[in-house]
Coordinates of C-alpha atoms and ligand atoms in Angstrom, one line a residue:
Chain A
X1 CA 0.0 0.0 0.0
X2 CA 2.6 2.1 0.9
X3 CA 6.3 1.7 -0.3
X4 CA 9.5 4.0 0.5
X5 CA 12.2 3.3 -1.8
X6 CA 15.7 4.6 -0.6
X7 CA 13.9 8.3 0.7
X8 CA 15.9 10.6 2.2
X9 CA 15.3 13.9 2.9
X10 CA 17.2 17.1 4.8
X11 CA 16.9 20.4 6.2
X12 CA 19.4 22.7 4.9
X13 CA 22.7 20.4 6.0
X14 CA 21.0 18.0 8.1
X15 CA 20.2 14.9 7.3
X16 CA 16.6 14.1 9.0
X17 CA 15.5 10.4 7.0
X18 CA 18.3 8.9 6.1
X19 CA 18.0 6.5 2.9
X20 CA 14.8 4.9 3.9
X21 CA 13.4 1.4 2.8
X22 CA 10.1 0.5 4.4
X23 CA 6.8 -1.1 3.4
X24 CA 3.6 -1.0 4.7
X25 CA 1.1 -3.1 3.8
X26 CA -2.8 -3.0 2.7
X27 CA -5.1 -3.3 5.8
X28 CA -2.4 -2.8 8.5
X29 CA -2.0 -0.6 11.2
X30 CA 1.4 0.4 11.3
X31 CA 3.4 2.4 14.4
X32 CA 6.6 4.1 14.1
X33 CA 8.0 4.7 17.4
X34 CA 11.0 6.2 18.1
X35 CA 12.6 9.1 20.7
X36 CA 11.3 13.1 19.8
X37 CA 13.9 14.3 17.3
X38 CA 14.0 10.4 15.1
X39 CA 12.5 11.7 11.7
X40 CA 9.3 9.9 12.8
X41 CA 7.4 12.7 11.6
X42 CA 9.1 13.4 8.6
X43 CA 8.8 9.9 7.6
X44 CA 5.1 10.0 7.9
X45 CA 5.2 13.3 5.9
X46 CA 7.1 11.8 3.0
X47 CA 4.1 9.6 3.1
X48 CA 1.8 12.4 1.1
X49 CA 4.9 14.6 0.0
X50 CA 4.0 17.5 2.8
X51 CA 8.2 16.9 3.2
X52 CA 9.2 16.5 -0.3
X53 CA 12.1 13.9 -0.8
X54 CA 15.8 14.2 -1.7
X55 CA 16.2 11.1 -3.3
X56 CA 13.9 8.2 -3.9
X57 CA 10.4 7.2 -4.8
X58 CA 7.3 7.4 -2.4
X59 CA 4.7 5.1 -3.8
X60 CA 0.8 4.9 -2.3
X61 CA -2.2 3.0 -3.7
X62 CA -0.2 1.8 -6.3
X63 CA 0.7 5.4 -7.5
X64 CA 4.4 6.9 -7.6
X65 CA 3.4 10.0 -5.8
X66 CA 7.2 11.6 -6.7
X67 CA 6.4 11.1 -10.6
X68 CA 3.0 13.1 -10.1
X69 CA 2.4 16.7 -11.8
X70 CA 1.1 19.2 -8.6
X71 CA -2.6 18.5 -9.9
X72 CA -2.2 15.0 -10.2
X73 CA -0.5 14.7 -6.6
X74 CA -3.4 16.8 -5.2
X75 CA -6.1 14.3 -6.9
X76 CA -3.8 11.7 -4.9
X77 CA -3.8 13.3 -1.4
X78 CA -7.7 13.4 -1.3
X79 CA -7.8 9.8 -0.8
X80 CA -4.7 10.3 2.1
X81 CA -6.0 11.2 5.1
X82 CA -4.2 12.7 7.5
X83 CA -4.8 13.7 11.5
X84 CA -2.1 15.5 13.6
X85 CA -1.3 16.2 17.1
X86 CA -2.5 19.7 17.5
X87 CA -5.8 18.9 15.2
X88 CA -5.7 21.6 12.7
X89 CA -9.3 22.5 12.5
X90 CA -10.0 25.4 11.1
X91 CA -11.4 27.8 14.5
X92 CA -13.9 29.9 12.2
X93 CA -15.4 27.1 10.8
X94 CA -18.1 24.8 12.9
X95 CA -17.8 21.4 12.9
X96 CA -19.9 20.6 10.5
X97 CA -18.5 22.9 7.6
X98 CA -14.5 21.8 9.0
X99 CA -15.8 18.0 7.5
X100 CA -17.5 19.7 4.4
X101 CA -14.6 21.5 3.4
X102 CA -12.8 18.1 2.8
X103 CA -15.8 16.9 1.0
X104 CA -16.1 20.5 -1.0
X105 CA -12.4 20.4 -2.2
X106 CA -12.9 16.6 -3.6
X107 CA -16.1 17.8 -5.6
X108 CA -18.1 15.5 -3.6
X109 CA -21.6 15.5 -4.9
X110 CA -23.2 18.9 -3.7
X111 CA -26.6 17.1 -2.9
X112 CA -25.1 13.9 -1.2
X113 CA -22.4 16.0 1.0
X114 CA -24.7 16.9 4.0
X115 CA -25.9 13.5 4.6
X116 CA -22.0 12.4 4.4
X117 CA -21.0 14.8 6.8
X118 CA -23.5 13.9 9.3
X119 CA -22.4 9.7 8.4
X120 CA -19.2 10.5 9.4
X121 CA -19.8 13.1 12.4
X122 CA -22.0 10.1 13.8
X123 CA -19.4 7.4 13.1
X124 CA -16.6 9.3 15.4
X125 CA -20.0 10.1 18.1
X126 CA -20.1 13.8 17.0
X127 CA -23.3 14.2 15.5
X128 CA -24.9 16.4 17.8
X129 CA -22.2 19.1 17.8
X130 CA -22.3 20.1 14.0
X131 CA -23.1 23.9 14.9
X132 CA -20.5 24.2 17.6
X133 CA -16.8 25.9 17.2
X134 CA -13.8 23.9 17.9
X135 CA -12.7 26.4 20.9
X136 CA -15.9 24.9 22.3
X137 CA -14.8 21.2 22.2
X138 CA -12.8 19.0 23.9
X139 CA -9.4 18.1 22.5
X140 CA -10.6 14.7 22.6
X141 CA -13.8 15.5 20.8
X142 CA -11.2 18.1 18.0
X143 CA -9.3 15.2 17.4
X144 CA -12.4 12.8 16.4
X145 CA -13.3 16.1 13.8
X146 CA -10.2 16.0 12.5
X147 CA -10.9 12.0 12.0
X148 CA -14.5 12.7 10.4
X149 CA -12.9 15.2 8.2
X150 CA -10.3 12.7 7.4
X151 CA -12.5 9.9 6.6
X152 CA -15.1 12.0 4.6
X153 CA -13.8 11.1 1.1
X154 CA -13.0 7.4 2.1
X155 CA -9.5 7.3 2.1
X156 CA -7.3 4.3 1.6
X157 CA -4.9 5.5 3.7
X158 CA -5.2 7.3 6.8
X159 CA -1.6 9.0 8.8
X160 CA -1.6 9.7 12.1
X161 CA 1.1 12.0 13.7
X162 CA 1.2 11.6 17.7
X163 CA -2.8 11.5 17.5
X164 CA -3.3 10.6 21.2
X165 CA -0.4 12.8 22.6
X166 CA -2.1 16.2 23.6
X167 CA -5.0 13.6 25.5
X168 CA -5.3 12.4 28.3
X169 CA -5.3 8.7 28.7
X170 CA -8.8 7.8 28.8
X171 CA -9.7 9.8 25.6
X172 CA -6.0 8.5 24.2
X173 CA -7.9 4.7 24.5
X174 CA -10.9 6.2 23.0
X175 CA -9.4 7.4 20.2
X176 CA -7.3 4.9 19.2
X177 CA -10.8 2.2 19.4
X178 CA -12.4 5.1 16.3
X179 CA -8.8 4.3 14.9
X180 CA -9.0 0.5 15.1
X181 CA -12.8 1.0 14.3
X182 CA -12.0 2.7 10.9
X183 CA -9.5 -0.2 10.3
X184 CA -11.7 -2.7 10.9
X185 CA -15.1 -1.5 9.1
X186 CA -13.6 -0.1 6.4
X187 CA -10.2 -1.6 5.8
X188 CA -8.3 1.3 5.9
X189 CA -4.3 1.4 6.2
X190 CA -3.7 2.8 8.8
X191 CA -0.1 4.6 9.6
X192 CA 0.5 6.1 13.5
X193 CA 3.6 8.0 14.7
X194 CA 4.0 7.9 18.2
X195 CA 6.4 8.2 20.7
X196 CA 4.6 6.2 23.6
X197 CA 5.2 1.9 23.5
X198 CA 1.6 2.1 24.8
X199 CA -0.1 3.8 21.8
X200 CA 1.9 1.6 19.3
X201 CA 0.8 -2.0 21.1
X202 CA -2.5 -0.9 21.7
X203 CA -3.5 -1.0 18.1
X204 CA -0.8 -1.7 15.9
X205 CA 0.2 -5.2 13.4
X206 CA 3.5 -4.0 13.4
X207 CA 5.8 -1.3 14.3
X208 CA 8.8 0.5 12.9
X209 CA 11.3 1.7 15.3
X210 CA 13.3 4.9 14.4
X211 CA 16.3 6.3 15.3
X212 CA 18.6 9.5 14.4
X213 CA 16.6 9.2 10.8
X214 CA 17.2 5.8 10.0
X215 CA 14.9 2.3 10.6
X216 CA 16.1 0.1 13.5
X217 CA 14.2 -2.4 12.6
X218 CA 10.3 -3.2 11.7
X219 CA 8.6 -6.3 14.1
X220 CA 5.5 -7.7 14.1
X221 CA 3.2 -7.6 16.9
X222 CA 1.2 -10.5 17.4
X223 CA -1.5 -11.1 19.8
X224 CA 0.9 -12.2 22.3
X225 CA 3.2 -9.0 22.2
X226 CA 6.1 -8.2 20.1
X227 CA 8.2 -10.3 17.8
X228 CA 11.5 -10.5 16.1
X229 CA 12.7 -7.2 17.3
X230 CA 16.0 -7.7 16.7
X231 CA 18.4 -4.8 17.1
X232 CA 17.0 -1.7 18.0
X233 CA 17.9 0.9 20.3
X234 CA 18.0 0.0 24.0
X235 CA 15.4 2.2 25.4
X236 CA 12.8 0.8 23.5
X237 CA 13.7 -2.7 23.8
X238 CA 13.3 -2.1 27.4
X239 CA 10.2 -0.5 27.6
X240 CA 9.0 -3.6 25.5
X241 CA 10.6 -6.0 28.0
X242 CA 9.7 -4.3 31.1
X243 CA 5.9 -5.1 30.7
X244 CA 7.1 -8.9 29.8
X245 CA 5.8 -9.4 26.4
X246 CA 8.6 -9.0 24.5
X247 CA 9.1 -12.5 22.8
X248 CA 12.7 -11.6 21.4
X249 CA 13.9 -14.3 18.8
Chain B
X1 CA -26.7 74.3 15.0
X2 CA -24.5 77.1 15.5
X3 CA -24.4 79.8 13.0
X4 CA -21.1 79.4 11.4
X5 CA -22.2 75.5 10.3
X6 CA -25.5 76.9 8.8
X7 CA -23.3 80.0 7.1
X8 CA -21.3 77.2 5.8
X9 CA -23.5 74.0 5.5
X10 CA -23.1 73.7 1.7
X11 CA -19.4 73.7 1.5
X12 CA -19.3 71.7 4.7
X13 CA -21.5 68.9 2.9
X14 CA -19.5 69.3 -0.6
X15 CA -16.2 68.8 1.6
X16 CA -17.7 65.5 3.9
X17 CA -18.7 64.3 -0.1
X18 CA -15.1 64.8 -1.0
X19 CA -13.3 63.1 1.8
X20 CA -15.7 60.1 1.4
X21 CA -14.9 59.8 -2.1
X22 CA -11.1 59.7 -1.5
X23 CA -11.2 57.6 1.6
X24 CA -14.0 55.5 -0.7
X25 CA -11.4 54.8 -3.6
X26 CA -8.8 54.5 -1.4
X27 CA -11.1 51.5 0.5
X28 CA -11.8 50.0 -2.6
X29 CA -7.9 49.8 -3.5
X30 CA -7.0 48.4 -0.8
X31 CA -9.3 45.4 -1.1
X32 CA -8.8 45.1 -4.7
X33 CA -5.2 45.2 -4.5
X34 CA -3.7 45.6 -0.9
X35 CA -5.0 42.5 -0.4
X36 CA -3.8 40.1 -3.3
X37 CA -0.3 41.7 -2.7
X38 CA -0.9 41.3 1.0
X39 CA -1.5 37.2 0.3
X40 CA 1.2 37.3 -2.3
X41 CA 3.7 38.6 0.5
X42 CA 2.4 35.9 2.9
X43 CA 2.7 33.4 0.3
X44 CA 5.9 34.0 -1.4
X45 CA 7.5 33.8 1.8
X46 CA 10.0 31.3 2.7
X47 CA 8.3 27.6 3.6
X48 CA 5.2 29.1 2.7
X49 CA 3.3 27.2 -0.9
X50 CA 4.3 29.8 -2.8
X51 CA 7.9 30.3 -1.8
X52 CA 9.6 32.7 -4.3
X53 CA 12.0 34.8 -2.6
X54 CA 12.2 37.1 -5.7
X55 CA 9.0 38.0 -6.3
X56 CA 8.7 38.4 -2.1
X57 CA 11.7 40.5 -1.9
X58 CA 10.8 42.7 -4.8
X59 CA 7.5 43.6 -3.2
X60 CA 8.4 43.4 0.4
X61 CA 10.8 46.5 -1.1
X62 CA 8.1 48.1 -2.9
X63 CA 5.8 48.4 0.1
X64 CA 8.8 49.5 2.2
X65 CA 9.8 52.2 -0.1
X66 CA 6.1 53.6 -0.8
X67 CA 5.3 53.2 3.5
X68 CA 8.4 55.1 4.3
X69 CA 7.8 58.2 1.9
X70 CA 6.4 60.9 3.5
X71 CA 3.2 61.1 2.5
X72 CA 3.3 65.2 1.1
X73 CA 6.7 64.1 -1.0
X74 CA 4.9 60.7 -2.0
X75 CA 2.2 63.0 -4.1
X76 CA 4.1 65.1 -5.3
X77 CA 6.5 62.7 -6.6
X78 CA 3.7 60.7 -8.4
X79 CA 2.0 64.1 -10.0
X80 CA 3.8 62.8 -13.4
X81 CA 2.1 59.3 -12.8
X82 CA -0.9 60.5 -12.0
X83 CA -1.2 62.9 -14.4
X84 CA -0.8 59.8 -17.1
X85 CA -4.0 58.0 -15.8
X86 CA -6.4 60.4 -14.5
X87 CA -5.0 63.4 -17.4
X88 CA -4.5 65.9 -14.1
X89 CA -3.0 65.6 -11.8
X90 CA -5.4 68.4 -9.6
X91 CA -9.0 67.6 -8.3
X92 CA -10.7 65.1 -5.7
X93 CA -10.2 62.4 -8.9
X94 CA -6.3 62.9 -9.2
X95 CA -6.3 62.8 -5.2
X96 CA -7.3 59.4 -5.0
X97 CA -4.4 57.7 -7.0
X98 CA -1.6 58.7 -4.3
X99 CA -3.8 57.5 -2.0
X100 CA -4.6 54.7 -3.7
X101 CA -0.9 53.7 -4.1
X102 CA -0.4 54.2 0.1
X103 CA -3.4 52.5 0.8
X104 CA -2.5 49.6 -1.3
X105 CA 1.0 49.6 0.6
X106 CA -0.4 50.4 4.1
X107 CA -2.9 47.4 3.9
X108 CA -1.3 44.5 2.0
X109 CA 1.1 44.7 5.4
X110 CA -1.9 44.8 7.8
X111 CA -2.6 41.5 5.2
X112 CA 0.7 39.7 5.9
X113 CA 0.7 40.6 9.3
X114 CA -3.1 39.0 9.6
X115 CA -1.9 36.0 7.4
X116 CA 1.1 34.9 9.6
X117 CA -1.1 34.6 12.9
X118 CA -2.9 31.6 10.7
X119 CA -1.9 28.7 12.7
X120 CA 0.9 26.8 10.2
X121 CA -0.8 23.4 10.6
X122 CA -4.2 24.4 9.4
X123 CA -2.4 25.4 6.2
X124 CA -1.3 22.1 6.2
X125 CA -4.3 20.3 7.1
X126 CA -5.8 22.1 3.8
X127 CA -2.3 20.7 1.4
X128 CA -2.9 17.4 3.2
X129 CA -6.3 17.0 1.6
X130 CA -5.4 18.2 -1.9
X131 CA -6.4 22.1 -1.6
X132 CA -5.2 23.9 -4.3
X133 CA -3.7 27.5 -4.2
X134 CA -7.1 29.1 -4.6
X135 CA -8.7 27.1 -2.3
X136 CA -5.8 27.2 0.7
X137 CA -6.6 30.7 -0.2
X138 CA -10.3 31.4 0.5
X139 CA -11.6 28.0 2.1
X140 CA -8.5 28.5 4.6
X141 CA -6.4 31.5 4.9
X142 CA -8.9 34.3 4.6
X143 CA -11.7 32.4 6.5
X144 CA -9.0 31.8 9.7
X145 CA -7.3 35.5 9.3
X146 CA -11.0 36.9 8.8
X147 CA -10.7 38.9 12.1
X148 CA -7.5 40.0 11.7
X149 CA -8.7 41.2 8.2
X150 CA -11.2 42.8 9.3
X151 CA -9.5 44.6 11.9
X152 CA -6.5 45.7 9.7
X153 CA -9.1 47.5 7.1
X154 CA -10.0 49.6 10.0
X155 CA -7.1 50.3 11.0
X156 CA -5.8 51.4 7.4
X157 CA -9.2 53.2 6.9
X158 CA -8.6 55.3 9.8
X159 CA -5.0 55.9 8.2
X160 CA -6.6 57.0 4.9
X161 CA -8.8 59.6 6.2
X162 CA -5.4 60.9 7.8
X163 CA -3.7 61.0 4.9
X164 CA -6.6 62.4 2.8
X165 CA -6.9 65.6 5.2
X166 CA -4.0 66.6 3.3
X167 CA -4.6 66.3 -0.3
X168 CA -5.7 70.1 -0.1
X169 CA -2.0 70.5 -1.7
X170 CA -3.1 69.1 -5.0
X171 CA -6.5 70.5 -4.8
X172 CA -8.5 67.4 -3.6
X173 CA -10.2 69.4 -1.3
X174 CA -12.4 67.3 1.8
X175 CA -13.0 67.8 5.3
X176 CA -9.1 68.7 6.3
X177 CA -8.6 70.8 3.4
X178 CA -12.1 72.9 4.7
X179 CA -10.8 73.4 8.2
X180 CA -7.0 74.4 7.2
X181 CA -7.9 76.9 4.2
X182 CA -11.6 78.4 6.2
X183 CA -10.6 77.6 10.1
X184 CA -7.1 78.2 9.9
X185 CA -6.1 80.5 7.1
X186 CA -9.1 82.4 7.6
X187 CA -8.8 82.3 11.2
X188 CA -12.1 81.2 11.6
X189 CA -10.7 78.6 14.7
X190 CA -14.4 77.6 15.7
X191 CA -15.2 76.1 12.4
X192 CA -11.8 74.5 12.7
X193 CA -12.8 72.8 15.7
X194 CA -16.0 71.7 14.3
X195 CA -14.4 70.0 11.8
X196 CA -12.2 68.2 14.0
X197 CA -15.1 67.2 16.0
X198 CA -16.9 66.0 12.8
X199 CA -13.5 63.4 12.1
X200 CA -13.4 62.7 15.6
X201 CA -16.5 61.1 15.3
X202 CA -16.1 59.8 12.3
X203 CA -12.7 57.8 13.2
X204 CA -15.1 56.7 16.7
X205 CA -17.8 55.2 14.4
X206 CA -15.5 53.2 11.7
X207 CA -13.2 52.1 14.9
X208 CA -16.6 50.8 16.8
X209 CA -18.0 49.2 13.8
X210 CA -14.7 47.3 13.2
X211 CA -14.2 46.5 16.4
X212 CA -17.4 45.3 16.4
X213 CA -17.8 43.3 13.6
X214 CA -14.2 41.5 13.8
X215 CA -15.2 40.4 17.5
X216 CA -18.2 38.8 15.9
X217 CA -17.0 36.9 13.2
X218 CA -14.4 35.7 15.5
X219 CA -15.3 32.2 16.8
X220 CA -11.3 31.2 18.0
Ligands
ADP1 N1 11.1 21.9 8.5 C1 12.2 21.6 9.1 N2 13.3 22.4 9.0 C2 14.4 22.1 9.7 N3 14.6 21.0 10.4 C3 13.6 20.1 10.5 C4 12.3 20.4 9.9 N4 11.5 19.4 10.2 C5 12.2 18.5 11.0 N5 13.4 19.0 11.2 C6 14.5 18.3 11.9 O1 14.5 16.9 11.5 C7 14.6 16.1 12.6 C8 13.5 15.1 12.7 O2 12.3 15.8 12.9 P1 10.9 15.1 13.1 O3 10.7 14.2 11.9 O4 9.9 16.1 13.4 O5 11.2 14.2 14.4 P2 10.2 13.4 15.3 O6 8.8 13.5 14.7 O7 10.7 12.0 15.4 O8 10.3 14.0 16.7 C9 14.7 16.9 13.9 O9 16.1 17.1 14.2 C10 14.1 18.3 13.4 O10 14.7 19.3 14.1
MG2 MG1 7.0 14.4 15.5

């Protein structure tokens, strides 16, 4: 589904991804973890070309997005979602018209768009608050917004930069079940950037760990915790290991 | 009303006429234009969509130069200019094109300035889901920067109807030129203050209303 070949990317002299090979595959919820400063975000960035590469091909939904003419790369984004830490609603717009706007910029049908707002405003449990401001919400309740306006033109692929990590951890578990609930209803691929272990084996298949802009290593996380982790950085391998389910090969 | 404003209604009216159709032109300009280059500005600035650090630095200059001219020498330096698109460069219709050119300058700043407090990840939020220019532009920019916006026209309306109390020099006439030539040349200092009185309240009311309507539209 998604396919990095080689990436790397700087800023001005420094190196921030650093020749990046990594697959993620259809249906999957995929975590990169790694310590604030690891290129986690950028990776995910490269993901839609917000960071555009140095070197090397990003490929999503079977499209090269770095071969793409700016019109061509914007049709491609509208089936990307993407939700971030800090939300990014727009504060002037209500709820309701922050999920249009997605909707309006795909040229969704004019007559069906209400009735798809409201679909997905009630799918993340917002459909009573479509006249209300997002300074009048909850950051738990913004981030589940942001989802609906994500999800609006059914994406194939949805990113998620630290989503839980302005919320508390009750709302963190909430919205990472409408995360696993979008994965599971509609089969969306799923990519999370986090920097908590919790987050990642809450909800994730499989996990890529990340370190000074390079992958550690990518493991699998079955039911009974996390698998062939072979060499990556100490810190994480003990937060995996300190709650016991790290089956190390 | 005291006898001097009855002795003098007329002219007082003609000169309120004047200064609203200056200040009106100059409005008009600076939406027209002051606020394209204003977005422009924003735009072309580095890490911004646009980034184009010729065409910012060419305008950035422009708007410095014209803002730091004072404003007398500004229209008389443009009297050759404004002679080319109006055919005089004396009347209420030649006053408005140096006027036009400051309000331009004076409000495509108030624009960046209003742009720049746009929260960087709701710009991208709207590249994320495919917006183009146009739409980053009006779905996002101006509806987030909308009080800001609104507040910076006020701000540079006030400023015109400064700037047009002066345009007496090049016969544009208005409520400044009245009280300098009748209240002050004349010595006829009562009318003088009248007509400050009349711009007092004129400045309250267009600060009120933008106050006003920028707080309401305002839902951050
Ligand atoms: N736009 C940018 N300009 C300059 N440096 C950047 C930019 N974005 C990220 N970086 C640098 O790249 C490195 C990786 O950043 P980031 O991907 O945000 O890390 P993470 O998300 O893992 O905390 C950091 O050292 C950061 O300072
Ligand atoms: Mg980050």
């Amino acid at each position: 589904m998604i396919k990095l070949h080689n990436v790397s990317k700087s800023f001005s002299r420094f190196q921030a991804i650093k020749s990046i090979l990594l697959t993620i595959n259809k249906g999957e919820i995929h975590g990169i973890i790694g310590a604030s400063g690891a290129g986690k975000s950028t990776l995910l960035r490269l993901m839609n070309l917000l960071e555009v590469p140095d070197e090397g091909e990003v490929e999503v939904n079977g499209q090269k997005l770095t071969n793409l003419s700016s019109k061509e790369l914007r049709q491609a984004r509208k089936s990307i979602g993407m939700i971030f830490q800090h939300f990014n609603l727009v504060a002037n717009k209500t709820v309701y018209e922050n999920v249009a706007v997605s909707l309006e910029l795909a040229n969704f049908p004019k007559k069906e768009r209400r009735s798809r707002v409201l679909e997905c405003l009630q799918f993340v449990g917002l459909e009573s608050f479509v006249e209300k401001y997002p300074a009048q919400l909850s950051g738990g309740q913004k981030q589940r917004v942001a989802i609906a306006r994500a999800l609006a033109n059914n994406p194939e692929v949805l990113l998620c930069d630290e989503p839980t990590s302005s919320l508390d951890p009750n709302t963190t578990a909430e919205i990472l079940g409408v995360l696993d609930n979008i994965n599971k209803s509609f089969g969306v691929t799923i990519v999370i950037v986090s920097h908590e272990m919790e987050v990642i084996k809450s909800i994730c298949n499989r996990v890529t760990v990340m370190a000074a802009g390079e992958i550690y290593d990518t493991a699998l996380i079955e039911p009974k915790g996390i698998q062939n982790l072979d060499n990556s950085p100490r810190y994480f391998i003990e937060q995996l290991t300190k709650d016991g389910d790290l089956d190390h090969a | 009303m005291p006898d001097i404003l009855v002795q003098y209604e007329a002219e007082i009216w003609a000169s309120i006429g004047k200064t609203f159709v200056m200040v009106g032109v100059s409005i008009l300009a600076a939406i027209l234009l002051g606020l394209p280059v204003g977005t422009l500005l924003f735009l072309c600035r580095k890490g911004q969509k646009l980034e184009n650090r010729i065409v910012f630095s060419i305008l950035n200059l422009l708007v410095n130069i014209i803002r730091s001219f004072p404003f007398l020498l500004l229209v008389v330096f443009l009297i050759p200019f404004t002679r080319l698109i109006i055919g005089t460069a004396i009347g209420t219709a030649a006053a408005t094109v140096p006027l036009s050119i400051i309000a331009i300058a004076h409000y495509s700043r108030l624009v960046e300035q209003s742009l720049l407090d746009v929260p960087k990840g709701v710009m991208e939020a709207a590249i994320s889901m495919g917006a183009s220019v146009k739409e980053i532009i009006f779905k996002f920019l101006y509806v987030e920067a909308r009080s800001g916006l609104v507040l910076g026209l006020t701000t540079s309306i006030i400023s015109f109807i400064s700037y047009s109390t002066i345009m007496g020099v090049v016969g544009g006439g208005g409520i400044g030129d009245f009280a300098i030539r009748y209240g002050y040349q004349q010595f006829k200092t009562e009318l003088m203050i009248y007509m400050i009185i009349i711009m007092v309240i004129l400045v309250q009311l267009i600060q009120f209303t933008g106050t006003t309507v920028s707080r309401m539209i305002d839902k951050r």
